Tab-separated table of C-alpha atoms in Angstrom:
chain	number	residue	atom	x	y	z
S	1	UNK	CA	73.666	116.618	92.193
S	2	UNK	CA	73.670	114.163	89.174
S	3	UNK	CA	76.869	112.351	87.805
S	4	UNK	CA	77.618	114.429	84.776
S	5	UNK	CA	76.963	117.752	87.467
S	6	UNK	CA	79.661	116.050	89.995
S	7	UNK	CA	82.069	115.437	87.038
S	8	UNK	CA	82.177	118.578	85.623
S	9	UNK	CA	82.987	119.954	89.099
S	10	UNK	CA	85.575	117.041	89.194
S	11	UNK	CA	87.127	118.426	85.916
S	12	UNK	CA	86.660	121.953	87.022
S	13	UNK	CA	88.598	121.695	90.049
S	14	UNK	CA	91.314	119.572	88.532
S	15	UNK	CA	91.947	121.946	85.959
S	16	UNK	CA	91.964	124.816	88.336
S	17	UNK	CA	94.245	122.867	90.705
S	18	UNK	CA	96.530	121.944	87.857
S	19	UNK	CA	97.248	125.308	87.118
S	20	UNK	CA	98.139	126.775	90.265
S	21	UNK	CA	99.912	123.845	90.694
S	22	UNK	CA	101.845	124.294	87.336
S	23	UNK	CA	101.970	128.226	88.108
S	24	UNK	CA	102.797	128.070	91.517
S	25	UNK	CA	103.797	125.156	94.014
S	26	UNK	CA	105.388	123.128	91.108
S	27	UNK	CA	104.817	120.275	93.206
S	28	UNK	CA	104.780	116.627	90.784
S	29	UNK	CA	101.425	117.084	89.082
S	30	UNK	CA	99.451	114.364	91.411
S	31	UNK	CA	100.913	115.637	94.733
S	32	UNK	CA	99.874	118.928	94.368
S	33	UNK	CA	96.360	118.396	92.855
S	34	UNK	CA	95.594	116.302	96.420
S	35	UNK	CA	97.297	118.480	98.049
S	36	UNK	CA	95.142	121.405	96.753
S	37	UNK	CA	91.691	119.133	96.568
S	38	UNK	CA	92.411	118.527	101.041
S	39	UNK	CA	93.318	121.463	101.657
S	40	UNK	CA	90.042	122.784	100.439
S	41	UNK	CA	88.341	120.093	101.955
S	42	UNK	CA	89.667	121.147	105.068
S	43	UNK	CA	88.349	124.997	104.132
S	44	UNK	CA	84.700	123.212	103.358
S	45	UNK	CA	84.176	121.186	106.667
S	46	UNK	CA	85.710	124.547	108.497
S	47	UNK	CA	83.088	126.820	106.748
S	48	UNK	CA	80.849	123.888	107.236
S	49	UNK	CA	80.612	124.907	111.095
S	50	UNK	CA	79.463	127.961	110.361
S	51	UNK	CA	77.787	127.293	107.285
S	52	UNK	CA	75.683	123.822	107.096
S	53	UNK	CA	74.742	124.145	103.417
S	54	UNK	CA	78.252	124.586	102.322
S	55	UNK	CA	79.324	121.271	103.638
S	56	UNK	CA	76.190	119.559	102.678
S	57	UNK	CA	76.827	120.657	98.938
S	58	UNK	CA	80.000	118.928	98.588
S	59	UNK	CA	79.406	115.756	100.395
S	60	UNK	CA	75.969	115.775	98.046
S	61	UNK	CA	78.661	116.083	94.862
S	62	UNK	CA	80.358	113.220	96.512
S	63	UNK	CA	77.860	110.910	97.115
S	64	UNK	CA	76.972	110.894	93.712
S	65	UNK	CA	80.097	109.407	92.523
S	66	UNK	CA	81.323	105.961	93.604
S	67	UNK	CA	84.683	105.664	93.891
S	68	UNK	CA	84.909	102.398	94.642
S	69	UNK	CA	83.060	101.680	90.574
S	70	UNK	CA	85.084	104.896	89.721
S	71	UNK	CA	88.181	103.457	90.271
S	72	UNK	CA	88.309	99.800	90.231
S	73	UNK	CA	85.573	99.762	87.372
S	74	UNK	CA	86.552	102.729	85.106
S	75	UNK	CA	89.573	104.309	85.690
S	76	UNK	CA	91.860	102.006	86.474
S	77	UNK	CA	92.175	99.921	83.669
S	78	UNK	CA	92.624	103.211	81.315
S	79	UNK	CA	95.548	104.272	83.917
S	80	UNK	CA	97.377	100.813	84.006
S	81	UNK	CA	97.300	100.458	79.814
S	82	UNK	CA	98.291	104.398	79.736
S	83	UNK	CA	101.471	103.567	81.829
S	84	UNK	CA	102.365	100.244	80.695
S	85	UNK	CA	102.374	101.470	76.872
S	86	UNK	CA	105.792	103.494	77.872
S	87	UNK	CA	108.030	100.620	80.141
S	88	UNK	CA	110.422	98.425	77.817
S	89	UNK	CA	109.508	94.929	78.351
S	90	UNK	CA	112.605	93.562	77.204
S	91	UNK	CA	114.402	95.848	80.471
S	92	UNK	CA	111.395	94.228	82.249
S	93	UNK	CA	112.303	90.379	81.467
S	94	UNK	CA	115.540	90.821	82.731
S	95	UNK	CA	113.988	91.796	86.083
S	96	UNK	CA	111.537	89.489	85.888
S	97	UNK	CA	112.471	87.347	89.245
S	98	UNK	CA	112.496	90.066	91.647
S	99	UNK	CA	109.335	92.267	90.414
S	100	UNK	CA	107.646	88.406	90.300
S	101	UNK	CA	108.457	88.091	93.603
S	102	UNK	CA	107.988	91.395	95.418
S	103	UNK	CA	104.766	91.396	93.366
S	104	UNK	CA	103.406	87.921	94.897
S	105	UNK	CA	105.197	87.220	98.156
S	106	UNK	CA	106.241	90.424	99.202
S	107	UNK	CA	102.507	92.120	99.131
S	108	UNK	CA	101.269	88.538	100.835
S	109	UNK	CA	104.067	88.899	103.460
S	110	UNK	CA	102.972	92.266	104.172
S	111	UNK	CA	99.410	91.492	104.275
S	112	UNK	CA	99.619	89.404	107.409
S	113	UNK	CA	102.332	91.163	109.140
S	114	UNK	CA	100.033	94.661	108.529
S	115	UNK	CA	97.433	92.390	109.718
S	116	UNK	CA	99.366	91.341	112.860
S	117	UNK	CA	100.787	94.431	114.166
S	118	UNK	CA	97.545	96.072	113.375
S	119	UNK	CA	95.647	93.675	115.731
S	120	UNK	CA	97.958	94.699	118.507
S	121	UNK	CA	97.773	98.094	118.049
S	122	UNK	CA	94.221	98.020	118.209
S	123	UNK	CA	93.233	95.408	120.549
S	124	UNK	CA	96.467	95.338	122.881
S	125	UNK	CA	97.305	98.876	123.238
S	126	UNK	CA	94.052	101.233	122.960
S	127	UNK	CA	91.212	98.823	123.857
S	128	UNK	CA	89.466	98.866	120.233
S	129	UNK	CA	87.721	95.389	120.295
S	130	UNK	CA	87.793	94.342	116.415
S	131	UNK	CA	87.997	91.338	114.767
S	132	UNK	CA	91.346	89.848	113.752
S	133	UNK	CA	89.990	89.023	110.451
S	134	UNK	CA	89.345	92.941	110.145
S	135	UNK	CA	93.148	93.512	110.257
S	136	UNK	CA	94.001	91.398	107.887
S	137	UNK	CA	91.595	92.890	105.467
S	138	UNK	CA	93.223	96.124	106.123
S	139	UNK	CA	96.841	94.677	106.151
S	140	UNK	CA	95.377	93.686	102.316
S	141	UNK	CA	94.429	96.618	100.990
S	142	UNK	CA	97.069	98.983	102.356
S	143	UNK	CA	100.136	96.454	100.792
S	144	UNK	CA	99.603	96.811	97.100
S	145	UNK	CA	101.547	99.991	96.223
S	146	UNK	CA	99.219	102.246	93.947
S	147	UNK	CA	100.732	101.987	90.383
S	148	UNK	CA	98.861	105.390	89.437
S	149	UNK	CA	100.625	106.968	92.269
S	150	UNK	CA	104.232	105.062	91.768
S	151	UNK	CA	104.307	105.959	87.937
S	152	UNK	CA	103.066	109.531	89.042
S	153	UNK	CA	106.088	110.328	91.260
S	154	UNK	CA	108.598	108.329	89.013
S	155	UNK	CA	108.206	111.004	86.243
S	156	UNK	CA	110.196	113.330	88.620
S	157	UNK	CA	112.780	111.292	89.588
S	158	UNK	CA	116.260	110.455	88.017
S	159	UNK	CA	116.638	107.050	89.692
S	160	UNK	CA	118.995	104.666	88.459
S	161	UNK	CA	117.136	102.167	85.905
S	162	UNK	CA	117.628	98.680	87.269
S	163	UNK	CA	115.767	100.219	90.701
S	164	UNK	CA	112.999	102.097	88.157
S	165	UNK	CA	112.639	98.817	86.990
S	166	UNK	CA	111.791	97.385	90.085
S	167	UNK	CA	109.354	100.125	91.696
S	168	UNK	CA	107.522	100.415	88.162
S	169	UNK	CA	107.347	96.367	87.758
S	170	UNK	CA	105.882	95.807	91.270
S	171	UNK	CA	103.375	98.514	91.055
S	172	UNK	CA	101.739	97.513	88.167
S	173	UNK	CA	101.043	93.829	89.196
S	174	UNK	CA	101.131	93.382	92.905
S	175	UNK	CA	97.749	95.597	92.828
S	176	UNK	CA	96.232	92.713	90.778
S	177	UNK	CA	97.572	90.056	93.655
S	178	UNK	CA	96.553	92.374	96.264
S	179	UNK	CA	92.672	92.311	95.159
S	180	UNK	CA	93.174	88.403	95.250
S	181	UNK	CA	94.023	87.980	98.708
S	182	UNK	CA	91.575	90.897	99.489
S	183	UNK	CA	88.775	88.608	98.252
S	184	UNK	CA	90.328	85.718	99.512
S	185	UNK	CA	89.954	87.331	103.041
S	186	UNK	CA	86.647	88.211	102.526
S	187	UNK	CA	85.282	84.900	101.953
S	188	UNK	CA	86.698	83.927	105.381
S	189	UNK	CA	85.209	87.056	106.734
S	190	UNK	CA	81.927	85.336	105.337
S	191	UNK	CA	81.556	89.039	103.672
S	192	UNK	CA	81.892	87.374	100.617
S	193	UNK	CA	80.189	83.798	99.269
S	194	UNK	CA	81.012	84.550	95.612
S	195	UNK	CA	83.889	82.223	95.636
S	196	UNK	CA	82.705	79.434	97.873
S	197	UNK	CA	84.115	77.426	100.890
S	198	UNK	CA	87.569	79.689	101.049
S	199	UNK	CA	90.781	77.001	102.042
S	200	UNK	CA	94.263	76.919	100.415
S	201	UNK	CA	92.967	74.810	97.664
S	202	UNK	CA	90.051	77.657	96.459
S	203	UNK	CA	92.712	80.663	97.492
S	204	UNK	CA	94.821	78.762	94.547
S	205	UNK	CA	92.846	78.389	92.225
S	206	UNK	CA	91.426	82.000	92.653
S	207	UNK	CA	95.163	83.377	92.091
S	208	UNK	CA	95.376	80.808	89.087
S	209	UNK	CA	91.847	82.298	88.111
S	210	UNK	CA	92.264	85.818	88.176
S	211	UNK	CA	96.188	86.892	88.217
S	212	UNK	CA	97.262	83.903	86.158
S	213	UNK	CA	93.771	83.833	83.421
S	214	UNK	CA	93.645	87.774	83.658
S	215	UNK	CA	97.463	87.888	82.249
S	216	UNK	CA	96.680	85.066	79.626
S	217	UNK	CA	93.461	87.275	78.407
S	218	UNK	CA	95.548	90.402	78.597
S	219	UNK	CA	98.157	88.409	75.609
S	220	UNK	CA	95.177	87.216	73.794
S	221	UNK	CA	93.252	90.518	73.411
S	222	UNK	CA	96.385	92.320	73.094
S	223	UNK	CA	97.591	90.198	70.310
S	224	UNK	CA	94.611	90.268	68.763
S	225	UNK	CA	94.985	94.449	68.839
S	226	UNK	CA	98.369	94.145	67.448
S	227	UNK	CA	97.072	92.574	64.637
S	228	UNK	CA	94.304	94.927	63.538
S	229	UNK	CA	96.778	97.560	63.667
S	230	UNK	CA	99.146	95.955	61.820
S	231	UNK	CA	97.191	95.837	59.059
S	232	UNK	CA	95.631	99.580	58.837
S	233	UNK	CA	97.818	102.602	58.339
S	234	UNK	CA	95.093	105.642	60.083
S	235	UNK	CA	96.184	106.996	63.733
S	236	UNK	CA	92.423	107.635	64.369
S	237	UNK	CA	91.599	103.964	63.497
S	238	UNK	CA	94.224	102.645	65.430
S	239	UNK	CA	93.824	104.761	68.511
S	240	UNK	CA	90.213	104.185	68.363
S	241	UNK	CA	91.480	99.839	68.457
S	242	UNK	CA	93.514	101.095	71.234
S	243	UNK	CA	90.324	102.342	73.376
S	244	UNK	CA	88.975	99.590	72.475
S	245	UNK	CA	91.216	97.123	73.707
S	246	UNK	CA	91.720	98.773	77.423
S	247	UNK	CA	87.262	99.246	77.602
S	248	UNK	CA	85.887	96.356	75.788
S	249	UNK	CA	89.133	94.305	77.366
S	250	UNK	CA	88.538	95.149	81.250
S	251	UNK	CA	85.006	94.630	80.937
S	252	UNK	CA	84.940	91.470	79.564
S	253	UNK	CA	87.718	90.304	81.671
S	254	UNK	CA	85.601	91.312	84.344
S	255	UNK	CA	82.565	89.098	83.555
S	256	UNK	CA	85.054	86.118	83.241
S	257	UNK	CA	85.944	86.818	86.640
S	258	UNK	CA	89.695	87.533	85.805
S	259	UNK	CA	91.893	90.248	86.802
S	260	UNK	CA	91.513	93.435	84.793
S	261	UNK	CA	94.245	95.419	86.164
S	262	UNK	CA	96.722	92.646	85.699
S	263	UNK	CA	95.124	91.884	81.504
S	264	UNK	CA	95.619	95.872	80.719
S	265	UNK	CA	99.298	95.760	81.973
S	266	UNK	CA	100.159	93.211	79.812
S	267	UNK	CA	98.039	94.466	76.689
S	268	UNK	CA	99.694	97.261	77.281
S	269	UNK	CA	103.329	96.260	77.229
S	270	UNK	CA	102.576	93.939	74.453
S	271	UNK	CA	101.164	97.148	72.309
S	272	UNK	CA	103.940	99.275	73.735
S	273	UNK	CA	106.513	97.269	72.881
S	274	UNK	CA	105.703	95.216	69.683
S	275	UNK	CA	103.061	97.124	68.566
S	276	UNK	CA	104.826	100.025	68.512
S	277	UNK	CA	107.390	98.531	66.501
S	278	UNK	CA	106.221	96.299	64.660
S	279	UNK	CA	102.613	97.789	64.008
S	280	UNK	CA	102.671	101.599	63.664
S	281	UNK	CA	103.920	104.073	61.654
S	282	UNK	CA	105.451	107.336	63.466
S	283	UNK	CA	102.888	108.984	62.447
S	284	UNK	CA	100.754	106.924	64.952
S	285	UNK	CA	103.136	106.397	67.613
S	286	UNK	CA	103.227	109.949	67.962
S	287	UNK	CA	99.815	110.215	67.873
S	288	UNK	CA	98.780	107.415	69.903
S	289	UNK	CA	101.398	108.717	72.672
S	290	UNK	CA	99.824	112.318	72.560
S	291	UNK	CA	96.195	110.710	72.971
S	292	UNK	CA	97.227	108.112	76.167
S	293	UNK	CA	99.519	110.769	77.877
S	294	UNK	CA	96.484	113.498	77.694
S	295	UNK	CA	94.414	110.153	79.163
S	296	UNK	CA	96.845	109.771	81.770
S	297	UNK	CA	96.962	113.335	82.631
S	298	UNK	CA	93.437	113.838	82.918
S	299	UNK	CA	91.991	110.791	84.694
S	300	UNK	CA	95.381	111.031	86.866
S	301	UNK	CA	94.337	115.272	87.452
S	302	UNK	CA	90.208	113.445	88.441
S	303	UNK	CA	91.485	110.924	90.563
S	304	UNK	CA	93.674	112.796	92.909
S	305	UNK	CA	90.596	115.473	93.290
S	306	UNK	CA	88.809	112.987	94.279
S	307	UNK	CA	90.827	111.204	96.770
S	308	UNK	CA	91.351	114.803	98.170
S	309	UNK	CA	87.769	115.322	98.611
S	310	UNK	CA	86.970	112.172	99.994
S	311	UNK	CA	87.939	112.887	103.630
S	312	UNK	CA	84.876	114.943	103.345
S	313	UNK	CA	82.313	112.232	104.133
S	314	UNK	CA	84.797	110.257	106.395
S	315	UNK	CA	83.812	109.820	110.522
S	316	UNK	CA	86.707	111.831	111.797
S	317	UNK	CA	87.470	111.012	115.531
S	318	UNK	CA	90.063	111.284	117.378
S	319	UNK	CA	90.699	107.761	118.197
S	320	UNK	CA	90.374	106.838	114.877
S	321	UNK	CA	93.005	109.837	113.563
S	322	UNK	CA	95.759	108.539	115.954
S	323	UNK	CA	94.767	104.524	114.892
S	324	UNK	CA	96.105	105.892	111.327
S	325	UNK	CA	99.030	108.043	112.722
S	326	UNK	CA	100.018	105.360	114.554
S	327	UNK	CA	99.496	102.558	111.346
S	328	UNK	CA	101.927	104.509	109.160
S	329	UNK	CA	104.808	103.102	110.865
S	330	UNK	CA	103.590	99.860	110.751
S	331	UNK	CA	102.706	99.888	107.139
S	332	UNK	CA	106.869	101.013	106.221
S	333	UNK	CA	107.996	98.607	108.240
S	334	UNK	CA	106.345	95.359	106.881
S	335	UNK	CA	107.299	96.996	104.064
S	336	UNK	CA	110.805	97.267	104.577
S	337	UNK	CA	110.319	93.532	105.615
S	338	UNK	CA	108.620	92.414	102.852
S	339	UNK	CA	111.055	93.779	100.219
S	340	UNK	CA	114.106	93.744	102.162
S	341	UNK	CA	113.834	90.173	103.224
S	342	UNK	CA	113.690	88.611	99.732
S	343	UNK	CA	116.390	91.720	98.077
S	344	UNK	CA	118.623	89.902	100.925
S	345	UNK	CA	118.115	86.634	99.918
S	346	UNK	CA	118.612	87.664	96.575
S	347	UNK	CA	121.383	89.398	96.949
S	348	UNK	CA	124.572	86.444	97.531
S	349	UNK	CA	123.907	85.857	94.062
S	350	UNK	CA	122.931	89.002	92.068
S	351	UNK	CA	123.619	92.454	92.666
S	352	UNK	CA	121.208	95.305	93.406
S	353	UNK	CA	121.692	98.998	93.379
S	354	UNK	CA	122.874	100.635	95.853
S	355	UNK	CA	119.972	101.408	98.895
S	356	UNK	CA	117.229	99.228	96.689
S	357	UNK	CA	115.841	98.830	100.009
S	358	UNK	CA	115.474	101.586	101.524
S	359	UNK	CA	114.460	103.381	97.791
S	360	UNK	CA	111.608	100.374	97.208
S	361	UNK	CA	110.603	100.617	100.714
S	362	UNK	CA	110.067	104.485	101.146
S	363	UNK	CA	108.541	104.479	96.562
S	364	UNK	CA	106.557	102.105	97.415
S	365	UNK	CA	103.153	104.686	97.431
S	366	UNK	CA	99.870	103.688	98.008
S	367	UNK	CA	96.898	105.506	96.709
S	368	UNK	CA	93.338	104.911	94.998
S	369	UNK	CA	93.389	102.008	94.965
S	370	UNK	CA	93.804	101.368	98.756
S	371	UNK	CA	90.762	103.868	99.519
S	372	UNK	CA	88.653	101.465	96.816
S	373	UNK	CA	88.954	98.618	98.736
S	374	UNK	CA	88.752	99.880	101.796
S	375	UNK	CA	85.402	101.803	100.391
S	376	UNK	CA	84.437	98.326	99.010
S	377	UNK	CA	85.057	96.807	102.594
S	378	UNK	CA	82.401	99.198	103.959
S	379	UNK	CA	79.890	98.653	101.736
S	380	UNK	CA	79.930	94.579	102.764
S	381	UNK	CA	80.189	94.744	106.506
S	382	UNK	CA	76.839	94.398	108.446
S	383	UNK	CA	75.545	97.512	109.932
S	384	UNK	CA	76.263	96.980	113.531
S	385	UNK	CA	80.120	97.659	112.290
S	386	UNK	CA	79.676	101.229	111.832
S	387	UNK	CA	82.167	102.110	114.104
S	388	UNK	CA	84.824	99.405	112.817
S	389	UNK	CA	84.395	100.032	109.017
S	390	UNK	CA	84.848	104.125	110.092
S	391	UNK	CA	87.676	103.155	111.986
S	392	UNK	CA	89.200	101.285	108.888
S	393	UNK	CA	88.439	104.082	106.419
S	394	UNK	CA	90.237	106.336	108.050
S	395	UNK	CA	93.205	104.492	109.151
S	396	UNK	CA	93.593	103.869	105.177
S	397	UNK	CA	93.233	107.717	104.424
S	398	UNK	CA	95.378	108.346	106.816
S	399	UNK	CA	98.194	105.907	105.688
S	400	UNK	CA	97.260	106.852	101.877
S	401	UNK	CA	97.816	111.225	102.566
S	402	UNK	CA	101.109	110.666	104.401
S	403	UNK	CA	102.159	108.146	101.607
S	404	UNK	CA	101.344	110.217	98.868
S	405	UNK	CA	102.343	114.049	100.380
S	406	UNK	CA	105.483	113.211	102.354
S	407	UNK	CA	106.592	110.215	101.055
S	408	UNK	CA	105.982	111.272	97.805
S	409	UNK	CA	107.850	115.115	98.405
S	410	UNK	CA	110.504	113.474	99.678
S	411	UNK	CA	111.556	110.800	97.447
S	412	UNK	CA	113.171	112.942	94.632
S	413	UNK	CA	115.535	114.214	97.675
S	414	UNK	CA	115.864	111.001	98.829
S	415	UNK	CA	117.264	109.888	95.591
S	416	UNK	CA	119.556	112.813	95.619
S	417	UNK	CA	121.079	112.116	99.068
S	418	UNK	CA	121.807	108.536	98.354
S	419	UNK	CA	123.725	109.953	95.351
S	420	UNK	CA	121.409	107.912	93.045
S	421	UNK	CA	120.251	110.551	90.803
S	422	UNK	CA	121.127	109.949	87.377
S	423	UNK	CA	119.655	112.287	84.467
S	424	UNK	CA	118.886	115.275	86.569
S	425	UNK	CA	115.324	114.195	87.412
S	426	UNK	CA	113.785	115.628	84.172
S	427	UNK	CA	110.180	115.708	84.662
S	428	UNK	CA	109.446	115.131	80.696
S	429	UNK	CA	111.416	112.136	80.907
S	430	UNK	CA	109.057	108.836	79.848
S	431	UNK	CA	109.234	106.075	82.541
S	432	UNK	CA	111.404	103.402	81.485
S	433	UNK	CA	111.846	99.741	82.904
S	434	UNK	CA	115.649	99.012	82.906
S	435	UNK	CA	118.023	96.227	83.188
């Protein structure tokens, strides 16, 4: 099965999912498309028993597609711009300190204490003889929360504003630090010699490289936008400059060897804040919303499909099932740690809403993203670590369909039993950053 064959089943199924969905469970849109897209997963690989071909189809479909490119190459960059366009940046300043730092220290924190809990788990307590290295990479990319996921669930809840801030802030730029210290860790894996000798020094100067340089090419390319459409009056000529910006912007970014995710938030908020302002008419600003949010929706509808489907051409063993039960609660708990710690700290000298905590530790969602990397991860390691990199894929799917069914089903009443609800959870309500 060619690409353009496995993406019209990809859109096929999505809309088909979305409508039963919308008809039926009423689930938030990206819940119950993965919900849908496992569940007949699950149907395939049973039918497959009885069936070969059946099976062999859909894992065909899915080998055709790369999700790792998918994702990290394509999508992502169109997500991130879709979602920043809509969060006030002027709310966002004011939380500036605490997203900063739950974005940088918190998602390094809970990198190595993933990596180190992980490493007992496996090695101490069920005899799986892997690499500490190995855990660390995993601690890496299971951190970042998913910001495609996060700003999925968000536009269900009524959370108080200041703690929207926070959730929506983190999301969209700890995934950019996260890939940082995930190739930092693969140089001293020696998976990866694209960076050099790795030491504190290069691990610098990569963060300076591709966090700090990919937000400094995200202002430039994004001011540069703002000024084109400043000075044309056409919706179709400005939302074409729009595509523009978030295509031609990630790619290049990309072949400078700077951080695309991080250059598309900040675009975005720069063309969702002043642009929209300062540089449209309402005439395009309604326009240009209608075209990102059917973006959003789409690619959003694809994605979770996808992720769905994936556990199709995972190694499922037993072993390896209760490695990734067994990581969940290790994953919440560095990240209660990791945000908790610094909120704390914080805390004797500014005051947080009411269960930030325990709200930032339970919406803190991971997703795609997570299954890129660790999809990525596979594709470096040497052949003779089958069984580790199967091990690793599915204690990430593992940790990514709890995060996303039960943690995200349960967060909305979460927010209503800690009394935080605030504007009735109206589904059509756009995501704001607050102060």
């Amino acid at each position: 099965m060619d690409l353009l064959q496995s993406l019209a089943a990809l859109i096929t199924l999505a809309a088909i999912f979305n409508y039963l969905n919308h008809r039926y469970l009423k689930m938030p849109t990206t819940i119950g498309i993965m919900a849908m897209a496992l569940a007949l997963s699950l149907v395939i690989m049973a039918a497959g028993m009885v069936f070969p071909g059946m099976a062999t189809g859909a894992e065909e479909m899915l080998s055709g597609i790369d999700f790792n490119k998918t994702l990290m190459h394509g999508m992502l960059g169109l997500l991130l711009f879709a979602g920043a366009l809509h969060v006030d940046l002027g709310d966002l300043t004011k939380q500036k300190t605490v997203v900063g730092i739950l974005a940088t220290v918190g998602v390094t924190a809970s990198t190595f204490m993933v990596g180190g809990m992980t490493w007992v788990l496996l090695v101490k307590l069920m005899g799986i003889d892997i690499p500490f290295i190995y855990c660390l990479l995993f601690g890496a990319l299971i951190s970042p929360t998913d910001p495609i996921a996060v700003l999925g669930i968000l536009k269900t809840l009524g959370a108080p504003r200041p703690l929207a801030t926070k959730i929506t802030g983190e999301s969209l730029f700890n995934d950019g630090v996260g890939v940082v210290v995930f190739i930092a860790l693969l140089g001293v894996a020696g998976l990866d010699a694209s960076h050099g000798e790795v030491g504190p020094g290069s691990v610098a100067l990569l963060f300076a490289q591709e966090a700090l340089g990919g937000a400094i090419f995200g202002l430039i390319i994004g001011y540069g936008a703002f000024l084109l459409l400043r000075s044309v009056d056409d919706y179709q000529v400005e939302i074409l400059i729009s595509l523009a910006l978030v295509m031609g912007g990630y790619t290049f970014a990309q072949a400078l060897h700077l951080s695309g995710p991080i250059a598309m938030v900040v675009a975005g908020l720069l063309i969702g804040n002043q642009g929209r302002a300062l540089a449209m008419s309402s005439s395009t600003r309604e326009h240009l919303d209608t075209f990102w949010e059917l973006i959003d929706e789409i690619l959003n509808a694809i994605l979770f499909v996808l992720i769905g489907l994936e556990v199709l051409i995972l190694e499922l063993r037993g072993q390896h099932l209760l490695a990734g039960v067994l990581a969940i609660p290790i994953t919440l708990l560095a990240r209660f740690i990791a945000v908790g710690t610094p909120i704390a700290l914080m805390g004797v000298r500014r005051r947080f809403t009411e269960h930030a905590i325990k709200m930032l530790t339970w919406g803190g969602l991971r997703g795609g993203i997570s299954v890129a990397l660790a999809l990525w991860l596979g594709e470096l390691m040497p052949p003779e670590m089958a069984t580790t990199r199967d091990l690793l894929l599915v204690m990430t799917y593992v940790v990514v369909c709890f995060s996303i069914l039960v943690q995200g089903l349960t967060i909305g009443p979460l927010v209503g039993r800690l009394g935080l609800r605030q504007d009735g959870g109206n589904p059509d309500a756009p995501i704001q950053a607050s102060s």
